[in-house]
Short mmCIF file of C-alpha atoms and ligand atoms in Angstrom, two decimals:
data_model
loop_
_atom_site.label_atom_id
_atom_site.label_comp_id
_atom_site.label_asym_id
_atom_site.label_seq_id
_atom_site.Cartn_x
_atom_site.Cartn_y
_atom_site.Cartn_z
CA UNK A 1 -100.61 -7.99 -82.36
CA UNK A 2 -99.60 -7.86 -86.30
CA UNK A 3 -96.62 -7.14 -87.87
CA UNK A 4 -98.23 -3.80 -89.21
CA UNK A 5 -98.61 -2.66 -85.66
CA UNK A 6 -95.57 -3.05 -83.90
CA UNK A 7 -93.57 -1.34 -86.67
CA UNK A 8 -96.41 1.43 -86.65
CA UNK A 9 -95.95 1.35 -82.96
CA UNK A 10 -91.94 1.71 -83.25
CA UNK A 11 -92.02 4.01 -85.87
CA UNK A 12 -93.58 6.36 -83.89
CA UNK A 13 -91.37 6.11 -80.99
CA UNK A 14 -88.23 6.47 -83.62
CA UNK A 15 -88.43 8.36 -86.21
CA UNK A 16 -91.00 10.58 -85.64
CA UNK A 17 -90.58 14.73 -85.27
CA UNK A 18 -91.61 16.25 -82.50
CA UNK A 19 -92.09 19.82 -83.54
CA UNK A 20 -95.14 20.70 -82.19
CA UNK A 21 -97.30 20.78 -85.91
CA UNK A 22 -100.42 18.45 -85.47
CA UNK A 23 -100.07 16.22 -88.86
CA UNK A 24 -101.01 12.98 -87.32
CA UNK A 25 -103.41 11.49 -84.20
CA UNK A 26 -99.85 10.13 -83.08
CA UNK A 27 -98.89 13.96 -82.82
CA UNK A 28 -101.98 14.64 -79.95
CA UNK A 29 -101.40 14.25 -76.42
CA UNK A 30 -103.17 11.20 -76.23
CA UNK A 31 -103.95 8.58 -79.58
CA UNK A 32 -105.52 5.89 -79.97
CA UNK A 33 -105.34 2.96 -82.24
CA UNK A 34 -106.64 -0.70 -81.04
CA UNK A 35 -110.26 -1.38 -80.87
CA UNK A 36 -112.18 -3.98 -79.55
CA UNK A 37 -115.94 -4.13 -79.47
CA UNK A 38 -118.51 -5.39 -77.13
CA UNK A 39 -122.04 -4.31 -77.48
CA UNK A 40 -124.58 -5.70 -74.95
CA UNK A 41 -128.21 -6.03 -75.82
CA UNK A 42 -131.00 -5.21 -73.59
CA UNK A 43 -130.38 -7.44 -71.29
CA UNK A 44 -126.93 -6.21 -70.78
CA UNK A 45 -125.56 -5.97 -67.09
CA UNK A 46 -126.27 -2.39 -66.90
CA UNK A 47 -123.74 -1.13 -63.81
CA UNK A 48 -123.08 -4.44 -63.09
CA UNK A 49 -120.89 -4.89 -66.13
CA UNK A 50 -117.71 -4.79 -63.63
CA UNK A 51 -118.34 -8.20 -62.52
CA UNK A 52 -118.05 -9.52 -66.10
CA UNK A 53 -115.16 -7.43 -66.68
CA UNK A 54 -113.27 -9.19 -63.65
CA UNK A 55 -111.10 -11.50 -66.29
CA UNK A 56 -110.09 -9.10 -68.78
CA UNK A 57 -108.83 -6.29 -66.03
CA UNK A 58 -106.93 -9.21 -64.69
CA UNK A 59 -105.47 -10.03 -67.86
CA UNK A 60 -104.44 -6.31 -68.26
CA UNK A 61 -102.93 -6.00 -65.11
CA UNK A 62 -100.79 -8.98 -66.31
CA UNK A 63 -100.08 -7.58 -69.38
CA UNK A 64 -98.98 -4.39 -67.49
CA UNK A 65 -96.71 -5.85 -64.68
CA UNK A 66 -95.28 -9.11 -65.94
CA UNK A 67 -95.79 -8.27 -69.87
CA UNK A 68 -95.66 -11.05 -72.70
CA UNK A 69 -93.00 -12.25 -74.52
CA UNK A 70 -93.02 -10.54 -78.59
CA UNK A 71 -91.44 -11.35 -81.84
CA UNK A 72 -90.47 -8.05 -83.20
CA UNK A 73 -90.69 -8.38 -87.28
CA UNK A 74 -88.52 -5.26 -87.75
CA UNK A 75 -85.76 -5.79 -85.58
CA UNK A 76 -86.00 -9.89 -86.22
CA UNK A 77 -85.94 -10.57 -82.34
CA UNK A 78 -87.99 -11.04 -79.26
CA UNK A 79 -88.97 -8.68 -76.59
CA UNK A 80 -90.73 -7.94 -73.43
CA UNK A 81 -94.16 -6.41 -74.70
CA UNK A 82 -96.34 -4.49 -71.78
CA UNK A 83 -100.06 -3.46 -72.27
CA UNK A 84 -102.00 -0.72 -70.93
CA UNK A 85 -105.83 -0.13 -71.64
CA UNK A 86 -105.98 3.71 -72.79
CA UNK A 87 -109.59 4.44 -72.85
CA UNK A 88 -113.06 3.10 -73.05
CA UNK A 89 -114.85 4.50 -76.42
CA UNK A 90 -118.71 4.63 -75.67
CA UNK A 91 -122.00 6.34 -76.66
CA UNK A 92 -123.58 8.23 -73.89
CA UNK A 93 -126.05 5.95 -72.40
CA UNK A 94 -122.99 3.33 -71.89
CA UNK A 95 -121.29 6.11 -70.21
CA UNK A 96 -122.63 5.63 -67.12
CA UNK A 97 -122.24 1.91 -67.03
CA UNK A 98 -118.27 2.52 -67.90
CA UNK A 99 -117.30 5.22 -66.12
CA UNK A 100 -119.49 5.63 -62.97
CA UNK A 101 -120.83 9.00 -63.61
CA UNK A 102 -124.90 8.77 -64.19
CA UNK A 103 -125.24 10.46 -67.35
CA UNK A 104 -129.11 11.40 -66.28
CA UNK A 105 -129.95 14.96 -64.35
CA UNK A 106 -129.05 18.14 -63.51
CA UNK A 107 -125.26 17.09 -62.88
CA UNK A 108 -125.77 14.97 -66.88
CA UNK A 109 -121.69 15.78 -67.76
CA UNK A 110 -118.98 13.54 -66.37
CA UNK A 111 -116.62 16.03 -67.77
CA UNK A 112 -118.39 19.13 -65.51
CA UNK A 113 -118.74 17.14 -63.17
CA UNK A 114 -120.67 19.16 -60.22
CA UNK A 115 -120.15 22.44 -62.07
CA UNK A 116 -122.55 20.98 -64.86
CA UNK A 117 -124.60 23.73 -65.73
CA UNK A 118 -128.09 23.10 -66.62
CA UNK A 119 -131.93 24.28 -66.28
CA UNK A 120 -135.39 22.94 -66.03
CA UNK A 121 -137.03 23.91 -68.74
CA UNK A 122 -140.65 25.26 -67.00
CA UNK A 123 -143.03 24.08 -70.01
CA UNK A 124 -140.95 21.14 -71.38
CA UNK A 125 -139.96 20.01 -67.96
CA UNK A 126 -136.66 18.54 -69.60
CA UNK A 127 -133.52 19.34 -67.86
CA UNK A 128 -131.75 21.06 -70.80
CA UNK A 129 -127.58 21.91 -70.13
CA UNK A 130 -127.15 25.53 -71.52
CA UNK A 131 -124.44 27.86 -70.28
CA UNK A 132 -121.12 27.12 -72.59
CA UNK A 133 -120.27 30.48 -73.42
CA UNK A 134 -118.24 29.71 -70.33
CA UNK A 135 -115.67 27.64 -72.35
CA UNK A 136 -114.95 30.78 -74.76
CA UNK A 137 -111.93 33.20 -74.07
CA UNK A 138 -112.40 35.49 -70.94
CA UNK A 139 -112.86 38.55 -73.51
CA UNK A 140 -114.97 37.02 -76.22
CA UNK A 141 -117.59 39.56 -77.94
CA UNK A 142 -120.62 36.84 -77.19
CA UNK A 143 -119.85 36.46 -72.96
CA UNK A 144 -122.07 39.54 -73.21
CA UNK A 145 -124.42 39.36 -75.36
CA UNK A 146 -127.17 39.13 -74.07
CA UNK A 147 -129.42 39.66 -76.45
CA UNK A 148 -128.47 36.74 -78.81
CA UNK A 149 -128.32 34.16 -75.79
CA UNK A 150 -130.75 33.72 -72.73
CA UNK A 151 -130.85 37.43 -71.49
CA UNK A 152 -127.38 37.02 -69.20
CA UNK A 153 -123.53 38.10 -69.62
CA UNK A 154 -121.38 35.15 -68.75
CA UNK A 155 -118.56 35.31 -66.48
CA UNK A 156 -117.68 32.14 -65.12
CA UNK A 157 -114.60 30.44 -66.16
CA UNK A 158 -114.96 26.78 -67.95
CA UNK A 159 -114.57 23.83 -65.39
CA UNK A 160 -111.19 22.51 -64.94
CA UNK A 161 -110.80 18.91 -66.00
CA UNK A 162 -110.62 16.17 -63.31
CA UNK A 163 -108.01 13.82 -63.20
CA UNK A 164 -108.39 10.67 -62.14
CA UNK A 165 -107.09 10.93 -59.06
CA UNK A 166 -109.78 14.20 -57.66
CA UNK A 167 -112.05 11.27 -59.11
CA UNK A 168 -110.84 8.62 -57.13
CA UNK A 169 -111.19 10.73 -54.33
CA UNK A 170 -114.65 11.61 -54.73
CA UNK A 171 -115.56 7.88 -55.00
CA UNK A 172 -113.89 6.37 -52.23
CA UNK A 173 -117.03 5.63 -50.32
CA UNK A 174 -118.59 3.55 -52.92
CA UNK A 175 -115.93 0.96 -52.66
CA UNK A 176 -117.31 -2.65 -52.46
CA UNK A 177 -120.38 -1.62 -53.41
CA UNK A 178 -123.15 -4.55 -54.45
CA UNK A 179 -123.65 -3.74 -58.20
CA UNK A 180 -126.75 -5.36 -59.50
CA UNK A 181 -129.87 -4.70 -62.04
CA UNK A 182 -131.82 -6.17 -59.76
CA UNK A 183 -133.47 -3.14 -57.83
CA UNK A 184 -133.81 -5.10 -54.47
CA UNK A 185 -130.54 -6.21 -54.42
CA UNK A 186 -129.22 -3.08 -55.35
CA UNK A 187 -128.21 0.10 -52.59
CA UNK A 188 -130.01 3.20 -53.71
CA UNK A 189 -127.51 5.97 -54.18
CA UNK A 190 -129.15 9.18 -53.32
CA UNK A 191 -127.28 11.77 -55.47
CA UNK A 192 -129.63 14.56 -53.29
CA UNK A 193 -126.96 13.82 -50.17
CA UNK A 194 -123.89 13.22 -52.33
CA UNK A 195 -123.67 16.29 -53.93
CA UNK A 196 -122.32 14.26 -56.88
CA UNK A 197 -123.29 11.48 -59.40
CA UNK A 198 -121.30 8.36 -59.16
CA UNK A 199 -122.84 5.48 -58.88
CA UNK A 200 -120.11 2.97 -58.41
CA UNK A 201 -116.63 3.25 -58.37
CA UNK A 202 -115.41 0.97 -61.52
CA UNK A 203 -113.54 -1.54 -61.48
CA UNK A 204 -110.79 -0.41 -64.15
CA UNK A 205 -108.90 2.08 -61.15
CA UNK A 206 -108.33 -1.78 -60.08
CA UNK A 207 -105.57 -1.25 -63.12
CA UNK A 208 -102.73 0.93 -61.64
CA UNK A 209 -102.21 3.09 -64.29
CA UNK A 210 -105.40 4.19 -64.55
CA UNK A 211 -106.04 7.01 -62.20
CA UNK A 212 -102.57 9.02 -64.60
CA UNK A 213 -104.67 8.96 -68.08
CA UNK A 214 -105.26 11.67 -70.06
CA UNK A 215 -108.65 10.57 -71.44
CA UNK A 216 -110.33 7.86 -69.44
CA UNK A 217 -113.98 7.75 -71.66
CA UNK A 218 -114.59 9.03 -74.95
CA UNK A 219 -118.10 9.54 -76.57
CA UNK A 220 -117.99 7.84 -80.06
CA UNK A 221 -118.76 10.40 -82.88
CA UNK A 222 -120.78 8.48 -84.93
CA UNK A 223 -123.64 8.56 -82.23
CA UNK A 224 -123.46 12.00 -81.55
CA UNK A 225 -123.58 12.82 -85.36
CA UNK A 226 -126.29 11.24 -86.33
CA UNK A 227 -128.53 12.28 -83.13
CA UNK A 228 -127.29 15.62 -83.50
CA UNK A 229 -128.67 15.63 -87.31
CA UNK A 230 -131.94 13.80 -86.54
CA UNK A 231 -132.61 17.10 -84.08
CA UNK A 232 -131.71 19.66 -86.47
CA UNK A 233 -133.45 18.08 -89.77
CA UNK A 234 -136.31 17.17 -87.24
CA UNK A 235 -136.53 21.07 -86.10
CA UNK A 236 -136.04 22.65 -89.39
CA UNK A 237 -138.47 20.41 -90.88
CA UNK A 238 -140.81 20.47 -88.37
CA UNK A 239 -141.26 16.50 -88.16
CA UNK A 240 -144.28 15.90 -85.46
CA UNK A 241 -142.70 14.21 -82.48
CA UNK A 242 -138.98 14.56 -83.34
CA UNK A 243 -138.69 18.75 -83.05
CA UNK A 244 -137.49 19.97 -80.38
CA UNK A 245 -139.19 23.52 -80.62
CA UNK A 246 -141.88 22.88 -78.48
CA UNK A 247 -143.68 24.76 -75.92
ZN1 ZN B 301 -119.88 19.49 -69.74
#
């Protein structure tokens, strides 16, 4: 770790106010700050990327229990530094292969988990995730308009986030499981019985900290940006094979 880092890290600790006014990511419940990058090609291990993962969740667990001896620049001296892992940052298709969740389907949001709302379109035959006037205030003008949306009011509430540990306990049973590419080696999950869409239970609730985080997987923005923009410019401007107003 650099110089620049540890005193960023102690500053933060020290001399920062707490008084509730957002003027820094150190201010959020949760920030983020070290990155690392790793970005398999097609032959990537797919689901089976916990097997290659084995060292480096050892490492952490290290790094978490028994810690590594530090030079501290700013206070000239050497100290006991302990390392958790705070999140995976992915893009969506990775998502699965990080965090479990298959990211394909009518259950597509590991953040909705089994309340994901979503619809098969009749002509397009897509499943397409509508429904999230839910996440607007109880009394918000557009939970009834109809007329502007798909024809309904809504009334449901938003979903209540998961923690890790309601997750832990909904993949209990898939502990030990063979995790492969190879499709004859691999157990079929049927999603159809488990009422859910884990495929594996990953390897990082190996780390003990890990079932307490705030954030476990985060979606990279500069993905979701640019495919976001492709579908609007490809819409507006009616580009064959990239709109998505279709039948
Ligand atoms: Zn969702």
């Amino acid at each position: 770790m650099s110089t620049k880092t540890s005193t960023l890290m102690t500053w933060h600790k020290d001399k920062r106010v707490d008084d509730g006014i957002m003027r820094h990511p150190a201010d959020s419940m949760a920030c983020n700050f070290i990155l690392s990058m790793l970005i398999p090609g097609p032959n990537g291990p797919g689901d089976a990327i916990d097997t290659y993962l084995q060292p480096l969740i050892e490492e952490l667990k290290e790094l978490w229990e028994v810690g590594i001896e530090t030079y501290d620049a700013s206070a000239r001296k050497n100290f006991k530094l302990h390392v958790s892992l705070l999140w995976t940052i992915n893009d969506f298709p990775a998502y699965v292969n990080l965090s479990g969740w298959s990211t394909k389907g009518k259950l597509a949001c590991p953040c909705c988990n089994k309340n994901t709302s979503s619809t098969r379109l009749t002509n397009g035959k897509k499943q397409c995730y509508m429904g999230h006037r839910r996440y607007l205030p109880h009394n918000h003008k557009w939970r009834n308009d109809k007329k502007s949306f798909d024809g309904t009011e809504e009334r449901r509430l938003s979903p209540h986030m998961r923690s890790g540990i309601e997750i832990l306990n909904q993949v209990r049973d898939l502990e030990g499981l063979q995790l492969s590419k190879d499709s004859k080696k691999r157990k079929k999950i049927s999603h159809e019985n488990r009422n859910d869409n884990w495929n594996k239970k990953i390897i990082f609730f190996e780390l003990p900290y890990w079932k307490s985080l705030l954030l476990r997987h985060n979606l990279d923005v500069m993905h979701i940006e640019k495919n976001t923009c492709d579908n609007i410019m490809g819409t507006i401007m009616n580009v064959k094979v990239k709109t998505k107003d279709t039948i």
